[in-house]
Amino acid sequence: MLFTNKITGVAPLLLAAASSVYGTLEVDLNNTASVKSAAQTVAKNLISYYNGNQPGKTIGILPGPPPDGSYYWWEAGAMWGTFVDYWHYTGDDTYNALAKQALVFQADAPQNSFMSPNWTASLGNDDQGFWGMSAMLAAEVNFPLAPGEADWLEMAQAVFNTQAAPDRHDDECGGGLRWQIYPSNAGYDYKNTIGNACFFNLGARLARYTNNRTYSDWAEKTFNWVRDVGYIDKNWNIYDGGHVPHNCTDINKVQWSANAAIIIHGVAIMYNMTEDAEQWGKPLAGLVNRTLEFFFPKGVMVERACELSDRLLCNIDQHSFKGYLLRSLATAALMAPDLVREPIVKVLKTNIEGVIDSCLPDGTCGYRWNVGKYDGDVNNGPAGQEMSALAAFSTYLVTYQHEVVKPLVTNSTGGESRGNPNAGDTPATIMSMSELTGRDKAGAGVLTAFVVCTILGTYFFLATGIGEHKK
């Protein structure tokens, strides 16, 4: 089907800021070349937000973190993973050199665990985890890396090993990682789903790639903890987290698609590796079905906790969440086609129509996919919503029966990354508060304010019910 809808009624100022061309992106969904072309157009738009390769800028990061720019460090790690996936699905290597440079630089050799002291003031287990998952993806798809350079698998192992170290774990709440790595950081008293989901995800994927039982044991232990503490309920809803002073019983029941994404991805990998229908197949089917039901009302994705029918409350981070879920669902469809391919493909097909309607001809895409037009949203994360749109076009390619998507490799099926099981054993330097730069302290202050506002806002959602989708 060829989509050639016109956009009308968009505020002229916002439209001018995004594109000088009226109309929507034209895509023939019956033609894989047309879908790849659309992805290419969006990818070109997304990379325009990156300036880390320019003189005087920091390699690998989006403009930021606050107050130097809008984006926190972790989101760039997610963006490079999106570009790695883009290459894997489409074969377009235009941005491979930039992605490789960014991941290698931010890994921070020689430890290569993505723990540069530059980000100490706002470094969470989830932040480190997103960079680690992008490195893991690079290993799984044989992303090019020149001989002698840091190994993708070694980077992922370094992240995992630092997160499995005893200093990251305690007996509070019966286990689990804390949100923040350092006690001085705001949020250290919060044990959340996303930090543990990233650790679980890495453990599952490392287990599949290396066939090392140590990784799968950690993955199983972490997934069981997330369920046992109540962050995943009996109906397969996935909640955000709880506070250590309350023994993690004050569960924040807001639901974010990013949490569902990382959990589903890991469970699909475990099912693919073990073929255990009871332990992993049943949770996978339950999680996928509930996630599709919750986040895809009427077949088009909505970030229900902040994307309300009458107003948009999503911050810059949350503008990128949709893409992570689409990428994880596509991986699940490839890893467990017998269980979840059919419902996932159905949703990818209905969702893409909303994505197309949201995009202008130059690849500028809106955040809302259920309004039938470009929404003019440029205030809170154009890079994030571009990432999500790129993921939508890239992953749509799994819906074609005739389109051969290369499988995720392991070290026994052609994987070129050799890795280092002891990677990350030498801890990264932990700066004292007196050693933090003025930029670090400013970043810590912004993060503290962000955490307080987020917690208050979340409680407001839960108390008033405005986080629920309005039909």
Short mmCIF file of C-alpha atoms in Angstrom, two decimals:
data_model
loop_
_atom_site.label_atom_id
_atom_site.label_comp_id
_atom_site.label_asym_id
_atom_site.label_seq_id
_atom_site.Cartn_x
_atom_site.Cartn_y
_atom_site.Cartn_z
CA MET A 1 0.00 0.00 0.00
CA LEU A 2 1.33 3.45 -0.87
CA PHE A 3 0.86 6.16 1.75
CA THR A 4 0.71 9.70 0.37
CA ASN A 5 -1.41 11.52 2.97
CA LYS A 6 -1.07 15.27 3.42
CA ILE A 7 -0.55 17.05 6.74
CA THR A 8 -2.71 20.07 7.50
CA GLY A 9 -3.26 22.29 10.49
CA VAL A 10 0.29 22.09 11.91
CA ALA A 11 1.52 25.29 13.51
CA PRO A 12 3.65 27.07 10.86
CA LEU A 13 6.50 27.78 13.27
CA LEU A 14 6.83 24.17 14.36
CA LEU A 15 6.51 22.92 10.80
CA ALA A 16 9.20 25.31 9.60
CA ALA A 17 11.48 24.15 12.37
CA ALA A 18 11.14 20.57 11.23
CA SER A 19 10.79 20.68 7.45
CA SER A 20 10.16 23.03 4.59
CA VAL A 21 8.29 20.32 2.70
CA TYR A 22 4.61 19.48 3.25
CA GLY A 23 3.28 15.94 3.06
CA THR A 24 4.20 12.61 4.56
CA LEU A 25 6.94 10.14 3.88
CA GLU A 26 5.94 7.92 0.98
CA VAL A 27 6.41 4.21 1.58
CA ASP A 28 5.21 1.19 -0.36
CA LEU A 29 4.86 -1.46 2.32
CA ASN A 30 4.71 -4.17 -0.32
CA ASN A 31 8.23 -3.32 -1.43
CA THR A 32 11.21 -4.01 0.83
CA ALA A 33 13.38 -1.56 -1.10
CA SER A 34 10.86 1.19 -0.39
CA VAL A 35 10.84 0.38 3.35
CA LYS A 36 14.63 0.39 3.41
CA SER A 37 14.64 3.72 1.58
CA ALA A 38 12.30 5.18 4.21
CA ALA A 39 14.58 3.88 6.95
CA GLN A 40 17.52 5.48 5.19
CA THR A 41 15.72 8.84 5.11
CA VAL A 42 14.93 8.68 8.82
CA ALA A 43 18.48 7.53 9.67
CA LYS A 44 19.89 10.59 7.88
CA ASN A 45 17.61 12.79 9.95
CA LEU A 46 18.57 11.06 13.20
CA ILE A 47 22.31 11.44 12.66
CA SER A 48 21.83 15.18 12.21
CA TYR A 49 21.38 15.46 15.99
CA TYR A 50 24.85 14.07 16.60
CA ASN A 51 27.87 16.39 16.64
CA GLY A 52 30.33 14.34 18.68
CA ASN A 53 32.59 13.87 15.66
CA GLN A 54 33.09 17.63 15.30
CA PRO A 55 36.09 19.54 16.71
CA GLY A 56 35.72 20.39 20.38
CA LYS A 57 32.87 17.92 20.94
CA THR A 58 32.85 14.61 22.82
CA ILE A 59 32.95 11.52 20.64
CA GLY A 60 29.96 9.24 21.00
CA ILE A 61 27.45 11.35 22.91
CA LEU A 62 24.43 13.42 21.95
CA PRO A 63 24.48 17.10 23.01
CA GLY A 64 24.60 17.05 26.80
CA PRO A 65 24.33 15.96 29.48
CA PRO A 66 22.43 18.81 31.15
CA PRO A 67 23.24 21.63 31.54
CA ASP A 68 25.44 21.35 28.44
CA GLY A 69 22.65 19.89 26.32
CA SER A 70 19.37 18.01 26.47
CA TYR A 71 20.49 14.38 26.40
CA TYR A 72 21.91 12.18 29.14
CA TRP A 73 24.87 9.94 28.35
CA TRP A 74 22.92 6.67 28.23
CA GLU A 75 20.67 7.70 25.33
CA ALA A 76 23.58 7.93 22.92
CA GLY A 77 24.44 4.33 23.78
CA ALA A 78 20.91 3.36 22.85
CA MET A 79 21.14 5.38 19.64
CA TRP A 80 24.27 3.57 18.46
CA GLY A 81 22.52 0.26 19.15
CA THR A 82 19.68 1.51 16.96
CA PHE A 83 22.18 2.22 14.18
CA VAL A 84 23.77 -1.22 14.57
CA ASP A 85 20.31 -2.77 14.22
CA TYR A 86 19.63 -0.52 11.23
CA TRP A 87 22.72 -1.88 9.47
CA HIS A 88 21.78 -5.45 10.43
CA TYR A 89 18.29 -5.16 8.95
CA THR A 90 18.96 -2.98 5.90
CA GLY A 91 22.60 -3.57 5.00
CA ASP A 92 23.27 0.17 4.80
CA ASP A 93 26.72 0.76 6.31
CA THR A 94 26.68 4.57 6.01
CA TYR A 95 26.90 5.10 9.75
CA ASN A 96 29.01 2.11 10.74
CA ALA A 97 32.22 4.10 11.12
CA LEU A 98 30.55 6.62 13.43
CA ALA A 99 28.91 3.89 15.51
CA LYS A 100 32.17 1.98 15.85
CA GLN A 101 34.10 5.10 16.83
CA ALA A 102 31.47 6.04 19.41
CA LEU A 103 31.24 2.63 21.08
CA VAL A 104 35.01 2.12 21.21
CA PHE A 105 35.63 5.61 22.61
CA GLN A 106 32.91 5.49 25.25
CA ALA A 107 33.90 1.97 26.36
CA ASP A 108 36.88 3.73 27.99
CA ALA A 109 39.86 1.46 27.38
CA PRO A 110 41.61 -0.41 28.81
CA GLN A 111 38.76 -1.58 31.06
CA ASN A 112 36.15 -1.19 28.30
CA SER A 113 33.25 -1.33 30.77
CA PHE A 114 31.60 1.98 29.84
CA MET A 115 32.41 3.53 33.22
CA SER A 116 34.31 6.68 32.30
CA PRO A 117 34.80 8.97 35.32
CA ASN A 118 33.27 11.73 33.18
CA TRP A 119 29.80 10.31 33.91
CA THR A 120 30.23 9.41 37.60
CA ALA A 121 27.70 11.97 38.81
CA SER A 122 24.84 10.36 36.93
CA LEU A 123 25.97 6.77 36.30
CA GLY A 124 23.29 4.16 36.89
CA ASN A 125 23.37 0.43 36.27
CA ASP A 126 20.82 1.04 33.53
CA ASP A 127 22.98 3.72 31.87
CA GLN A 128 25.97 1.40 31.76
CA GLY A 129 23.69 -1.45 30.72
CA PHE A 130 22.35 0.32 27.63
CA TRP A 131 25.88 0.82 26.29
CA GLY A 132 26.70 -2.78 27.17
CA MET A 133 23.66 -4.07 25.29
CA SER A 134 24.68 -2.11 22.20
CA ALA A 135 28.14 -3.72 22.35
CA MET A 136 26.49 -7.13 22.80
CA LEU A 137 24.34 -6.52 19.73
CA ALA A 138 27.46 -5.63 17.76
CA ALA A 139 28.92 -9.02 18.69
CA GLU A 140 25.69 -10.85 17.81
CA VAL A 141 25.48 -9.35 14.32
CA ASN A 142 29.23 -9.43 13.57
CA PHE A 143 29.38 -5.65 13.39
CA PRO A 144 32.71 -4.80 11.70
CA LEU A 145 35.69 -4.11 13.92
CA ALA A 146 39.29 -3.83 12.75
CA PRO A 147 41.80 -6.41 14.05
CA GLY A 148 43.54 -5.26 17.20
CA GLU A 149 40.72 -3.00 18.33
CA ALA A 150 38.65 -3.64 21.44
CA ASP A 151 36.38 -6.65 21.01
CA TRP A 152 32.59 -6.17 21.13
CA LEU A 153 32.06 -9.27 23.25
CA GLU A 154 34.78 -8.18 25.65
CA MET A 155 32.98 -4.86 26.15
CA ALA A 156 29.71 -6.63 26.97
CA GLN A 157 31.51 -9.01 29.31
CA ALA A 158 33.22 -6.10 31.05
CA VAL A 159 29.85 -4.45 31.73
CA PHE A 160 28.38 -7.72 32.97
CA ASN A 161 31.35 -8.51 35.21
CA THR A 162 31.30 -5.09 36.86
CA GLN A 163 27.58 -5.47 37.50
CA ALA A 164 27.99 -9.02 38.85
CA ALA A 165 30.72 -7.89 41.27
CA PRO A 166 29.91 -8.14 45.00
CA ASP A 167 30.00 -4.37 45.49
CA ARG A 168 26.94 -3.97 43.24
CA HIS A 169 24.80 -6.44 45.22
CA ASP A 170 23.40 -6.54 48.73
CA ASP A 171 20.68 -8.36 50.68
CA GLU A 172 18.27 -5.42 50.84
CA CYS A 173 14.91 -6.38 49.32
CA GLY A 174 16.25 -9.91 48.99
CA GLY A 175 18.79 -8.97 46.31
CA GLY A 176 18.76 -7.09 43.04
CA LEU A 177 20.80 -4.21 41.68
CA ARG A 178 20.24 -0.67 42.82
CA TRP A 179 19.37 1.97 40.26
CA GLN A 180 22.51 4.03 40.80
CA ILE A 181 26.03 2.62 41.06
CA TYR A 182 27.50 5.08 43.54
CA PRO A 183 26.03 5.78 47.01
CA SER A 184 26.55 9.52 46.50
CA ASN A 185 24.08 9.58 43.60
CA ALA A 186 20.42 10.45 43.97
CA GLY A 187 18.37 7.29 43.43
CA TYR A 188 20.82 4.93 45.14
CA ASP A 189 18.03 3.85 47.51
CA TYR A 190 15.84 2.72 44.59
CA LYS A 191 15.96 -0.80 43.15
CA ASN A 192 14.28 -0.59 39.78
CA THR A 193 13.28 -2.93 37.00
CA ILE A 194 15.34 -1.33 34.23
CA GLY A 195 18.71 -1.72 35.95
CA ASN A 196 18.03 -5.37 36.72
CA ALA A 197 16.48 -5.92 33.29
CA CYS A 198 19.68 -4.74 31.58
CA PHE A 199 21.76 -7.09 33.75
CA PHE A 200 19.38 -9.97 33.06
CA ASN A 201 19.37 -9.17 29.34
CA LEU A 202 23.16 -9.15 29.13
CA GLY A 203 23.42 -12.37 31.12
CA ALA A 204 20.97 -14.16 28.84
CA ARG A 205 22.69 -13.01 25.66
CA LEU A 206 26.19 -13.76 26.93
CA ALA A 207 24.99 -17.23 27.93
CA ARG A 208 23.65 -17.88 24.44
CA TYR A 209 26.74 -16.49 22.72
CA THR A 210 29.36 -18.25 24.87
CA ASN A 211 27.42 -21.28 26.15
CA ASN A 212 28.75 -20.41 29.60
CA ARG A 213 26.46 -21.53 32.43
CA THR A 214 27.65 -18.75 34.76
CA TYR A 215 25.85 -16.15 32.68
CA SER A 216 22.60 -18.12 32.46
CA ASP A 217 22.65 -18.73 36.22
CA TRP A 218 22.86 -14.99 36.84
CA ALA A 219 20.13 -14.34 34.26
CA GLU A 220 17.79 -16.84 35.89
CA LYS A 221 18.51 -15.51 39.37
CA THR A 222 17.88 -11.91 38.32
CA PHE A 223 14.66 -12.66 36.44
CA ASN A 224 13.35 -14.64 39.40
CA TRP A 225 14.16 -11.77 41.75
CA VAL A 226 12.29 -9.25 39.58
CA ARG A 227 9.25 -11.53 39.68
CA ASP A 228 9.52 -12.46 43.34
CA VAL A 229 9.83 -8.87 44.52
CA GLY A 230 6.60 -8.06 42.67
CA TYR A 231 7.87 -5.94 39.80
CA ILE A 232 6.23 -8.40 37.41
CA ASP A 233 2.78 -9.43 38.56
CA LYS A 234 0.74 -12.56 37.84
CA ASN A 235 -0.85 -10.89 34.82
CA TRP A 236 2.55 -10.05 33.32
CA ASN A 237 2.38 -6.33 33.98
CA ILE A 238 5.88 -4.93 34.49
CA TYR A 239 6.25 -2.16 37.08
CA ASP A 240 9.04 0.33 37.67
CA GLY A 241 10.61 -0.42 41.07
CA GLY A 242 10.62 0.15 44.82
CA HIS A 243 12.69 1.80 47.56
CA VAL A 244 15.14 0.03 49.83
CA PRO A 245 13.91 1.74 53.04
CA HIS A 246 10.50 0.18 52.32
CA ASN A 247 12.00 -3.23 51.50
CA CYS A 248 10.93 -2.51 47.89
CA THR A 249 7.27 -3.03 48.84
CA ASP A 250 6.26 0.53 47.85
CA ILE A 251 6.11 -0.58 44.24
CA ASN A 252 5.79 2.20 41.70
CA LYS A 253 3.23 0.67 39.37
CA VAL A 254 3.84 2.96 36.44
CA GLN A 255 4.49 0.91 33.29
CA TRP A 256 7.13 1.94 30.76
CA SER A 257 7.69 0.26 27.43
CA ALA A 258 11.46 0.27 27.96
CA ASN A 259 11.11 -2.08 30.93
CA ALA A 260 8.97 -4.45 28.90
CA ALA A 261 11.41 -4.26 25.99
CA ILE A 262 14.52 -5.32 27.84
CA ILE A 263 12.75 -8.06 29.81
CA ILE A 264 11.03 -9.57 26.76
CA HIS A 265 14.28 -9.56 24.80
CA GLY A 266 16.10 -11.46 27.54
CA VAL A 267 13.31 -13.99 28.03
CA ALA A 268 13.17 -14.66 24.28
CA ILE A 269 16.90 -15.34 24.28
CA MET A 270 16.59 -17.73 27.22
CA TYR A 271 13.74 -19.58 25.50
CA ASN A 272 15.70 -19.82 22.27
CA MET A 273 18.71 -21.20 24.12
CA THR A 274 16.94 -23.67 26.44
CA GLU A 275 13.72 -24.50 24.55
CA ASP A 276 12.14 -24.77 28.00
CA ALA A 277 8.44 -24.15 27.42
CA GLU A 278 7.52 -24.00 31.11
CA GLN A 279 10.35 -21.90 32.51
CA TRP A 280 10.80 -19.47 29.61
CA GLY A 281 8.16 -20.14 26.96
CA LYS A 282 5.21 -19.46 29.24
CA PRO A 283 6.63 -16.17 30.58
CA LEU A 284 7.55 -15.08 27.06
CA ALA A 285 4.06 -15.64 25.69
CA GLY A 286 2.49 -13.97 28.72
CA LEU A 287 4.77 -10.95 28.61
CA VAL A 288 4.38 -10.43 24.86
CA ASN A 289 0.60 -10.76 24.92
CA ARG A 290 0.18 -8.36 27.85
CA THR A 291 2.67 -5.87 26.42
CA LEU A 292 0.92 -5.80 23.05
CA GLU A 293 -2.42 -5.37 24.77
CA PHE A 294 -1.20 -2.55 27.00
CA PHE A 295 1.04 -0.50 24.70
CA PHE A 296 -0.71 -1.00 21.36
CA PRO A 297 -4.35 0.05 21.84
CA LYS A 298 -6.01 -0.07 18.44
CA GLY A 299 -2.79 -1.47 16.97
CA VAL A 300 -0.62 1.65 17.28
CA MET A 301 1.89 2.16 20.05
CA VAL A 302 1.20 4.61 22.88
CA GLU A 303 3.50 5.30 25.86
CA ARG A 304 0.53 5.28 28.19
CA ALA A 305 2.20 6.61 31.34
CA CYS A 306 2.95 9.98 29.76
CA GLU A 307 1.35 10.09 26.29
CA LEU A 308 -2.14 11.16 27.26
CA SER A 309 -4.99 11.89 24.90
CA ASP A 310 -5.21 15.55 25.88
CA ARG A 311 -1.58 16.37 26.65
CA LEU A 312 1.94 15.03 26.37
CA LEU A 313 3.99 14.62 29.56
CA CYS A 314 6.86 12.49 28.21
CA ASN A 315 10.34 13.79 28.93
CA ILE A 316 13.40 13.54 26.67
CA ASP A 317 14.35 10.04 27.87
CA GLN A 318 10.81 8.72 27.42
CA HIS A 319 10.64 10.01 23.85
CA SER A 320 13.04 7.21 22.91
CA PHE A 321 11.31 4.28 24.63
CA LYS A 322 9.07 3.14 21.78
CA GLY A 323 12.00 2.14 19.61
CA TYR A 324 13.44 -0.18 22.25
CA LEU A 325 10.20 -2.10 22.47
CA LEU A 326 9.89 -2.46 18.70
CA ARG A 327 13.47 -3.69 18.41
CA SER A 328 12.99 -6.20 21.23
CA LEU A 329 9.71 -7.47 19.81
CA ALA A 330 11.37 -8.04 16.44
CA THR A 331 14.16 -9.99 18.12
CA ALA A 332 11.61 -12.05 20.04
CA ALA A 333 9.82 -12.87 16.78
CA LEU A 334 13.11 -14.12 15.34
CA MET A 335 14.18 -16.01 18.47
CA ALA A 336 10.83 -17.65 19.22
CA PRO A 337 8.80 -17.76 15.98
CA ASP A 338 6.74 -20.71 17.19
CA LEU A 339 5.45 -18.77 20.20
CA VAL A 340 5.24 -15.08 19.40
CA ARG A 341 5.98 -14.28 15.77
CA GLU A 342 2.34 -14.13 14.67
CA PRO A 343 1.05 -11.57 17.22
CA ILE A 344 4.21 -9.47 16.93
CA VAL A 345 4.11 -9.32 13.14
CA LYS A 346 0.46 -8.33 13.29
CA VAL A 347 1.27 -5.36 15.54
CA LEU A 348 4.33 -4.31 13.55
CA LYS A 349 2.08 -4.12 10.48
CA THR A 350 -0.65 -2.03 12.10
CA ASN A 351 1.80 0.21 13.94
CA ILE A 352 3.84 1.17 10.88
CA GLU A 353 0.85 2.94 9.35
CA GLY A 354 0.78 5.37 12.26
CA VAL A 355 4.53 5.86 12.05
CA ILE A 356 4.35 6.70 8.35
CA ASP A 357 1.59 9.23 8.95
CA SER A 358 3.78 10.90 11.59
CA CYS A 359 6.78 11.44 9.30
CA LEU A 360 7.47 14.28 6.87
CA PRO A 361 9.17 13.64 3.52
CA ASP A 362 12.61 14.61 4.87
CA GLY A 363 12.43 11.96 7.59
CA THR A 364 11.39 14.28 10.42
CA CYS A 365 9.01 12.17 12.51
CA GLY A 366 6.62 13.07 15.27
CA TYR A 367 6.27 11.38 18.64
CA ARG A 368 2.56 10.54 18.50
CA TRP A 369 1.79 7.76 16.06
CA ASN A 370 -1.95 7.59 16.65
CA VAL A 371 -3.02 11.04 15.46
CA GLY A 372 -2.76 10.50 11.70
CA LYS A 373 -0.29 13.32 11.05
CA TYR A 374 3.01 14.89 12.09
CA ASP A 375 2.43 16.27 15.57
CA GLY A 376 5.01 19.08 15.48
CA ASP A 377 6.61 17.86 18.70
CA VAL A 378 10.13 19.31 18.84
CA ASN A 379 10.36 20.20 22.52
CA ASN A 380 11.37 17.00 24.30
CA GLY A 381 13.62 14.76 22.33
CA PRO A 382 13.63 14.90 18.56
CA ALA A 383 16.52 12.42 18.59
CA GLY A 384 14.51 10.01 20.72
CA GLN A 385 11.46 9.97 18.51
CA GLU A 386 13.69 9.69 15.42
CA MET A 387 15.29 6.62 17.01
CA SER A 388 11.86 5.12 17.53
CA ALA A 389 10.77 5.82 13.95
CA LEU A 390 14.01 4.33 12.61
CA ALA A 391 13.41 1.23 14.70
CA ALA A 392 9.86 0.99 13.32
CA PHE A 393 11.03 0.99 9.70
CA SER A 394 14.04 -1.27 10.29
CA THR A 395 12.15 -3.91 12.24
CA TYR A 396 9.23 -3.91 9.80
CA LEU A 397 11.48 -5.99 7.56
CA VAL A 398 10.92 -9.02 9.81
CA THR A 399 7.27 -9.07 8.71
CA TYR A 400 8.21 -10.29 5.22
CA GLN A 401 8.30 -14.04 4.85
CA HIS A 402 10.70 -13.75 1.92
CA GLU A 403 13.03 -11.27 3.61
CA VAL A 404 15.98 -13.17 5.07
CA VAL A 405 17.17 -11.45 8.25
CA LYS A 406 20.56 -12.73 9.28
CA PRO A 407 20.36 -14.71 12.54
CA LEU A 408 22.10 -13.56 15.71
CA VAL A 409 25.38 -15.44 15.83
CA THR A 410 27.19 -17.19 18.68
CA ASN A 411 30.81 -18.22 19.07
CA SER A 412 29.88 -21.58 17.57
CA THR A 413 27.81 -20.28 14.63
CA GLY A 414 30.16 -17.78 13.05
CA GLY A 415 30.54 -15.13 15.74
CA GLU A 416 33.81 -13.26 15.25
CA SER A 417 34.04 -11.66 18.70
CA ARG A 418 36.25 -13.81 20.90
CA GLY A 419 35.79 -11.92 24.16
CA ASN A 420 37.53 -12.05 27.49
CA PRO A 421 35.73 -13.73 30.41
CA ASN A 422 37.80 -11.68 32.86
CA ALA A 423 37.04 -8.34 31.22
CA GLY A 424 36.29 -5.52 33.63
CA ASP A 425 37.97 -7.21 36.59
CA THR A 426 40.05 -4.11 37.29
CA PRO A 427 37.56 -1.62 38.73
CA ALA A 428 37.22 1.73 37.07
CA THR A 429 38.48 4.68 39.06
CA ILE A 430 35.81 5.97 41.44
CA MET A 431 36.25 9.68 42.06
CA SER A 432 35.52 11.14 45.48
CA MET A 433 33.06 14.00 45.66
CA SER A 434 35.97 16.41 46.15
CA GLU A 435 37.39 15.28 42.80
CA LEU A 436 34.20 15.90 40.84
CA THR A 437 34.39 18.73 38.35
CA GLY A 438 31.98 21.62 38.31
CA ARG A 439 30.29 19.98 35.31
CA ASP A 440 29.83 16.75 37.28
CA LYS A 441 28.35 18.60 40.25
CA ALA A 442 25.98 20.51 38.00
CA GLY A 443 24.94 17.24 36.41
CA ALA A 444 24.33 15.72 39.84
CA GLY A 445 22.16 18.66 40.79
CA VAL A 446 20.08 18.32 37.65
CA LEU A 447 19.72 14.57 38.21
CA THR A 448 18.57 15.11 41.80
CA ALA A 449 15.90 17.54 40.65
CA PHE A 450 14.91 15.12 37.87
CA VAL A 451 14.54 12.21 40.29
CA VAL A 452 12.42 14.22 42.72
CA CYS A 453 10.17 15.52 39.94
CA THR A 454 9.84 12.08 38.38
CA ILE A 455 8.84 10.44 41.67
CA LEU A 456 6.32 13.16 42.48
CA GLY A 457 4.95 13.04 38.96
CA THR A 458 4.61 9.29 39.06
CA TYR A 459 2.72 9.36 42.34
CA PHE A 460 0.44 12.00 40.77
CA PHE A 461 -0.20 9.65 37.83
CA LEU A 462 -1.06 6.80 40.14
CA ALA A 463 -3.25 8.86 42.45
CA THR A 464 -5.25 10.49 39.68
CA GLY A 465 -5.24 7.77 37.07
CA ILE A 466 -4.12 10.21 34.34
CA GLY A 467 -1.42 7.77 33.27
CA GLU A 468 -4.12 5.49 31.88
CA HIS A 469 -4.91 5.73 28.20
CA LYS A 470 -8.06 7.67 27.47
CA LYS A 471 -10.09 5.93 24.79
#
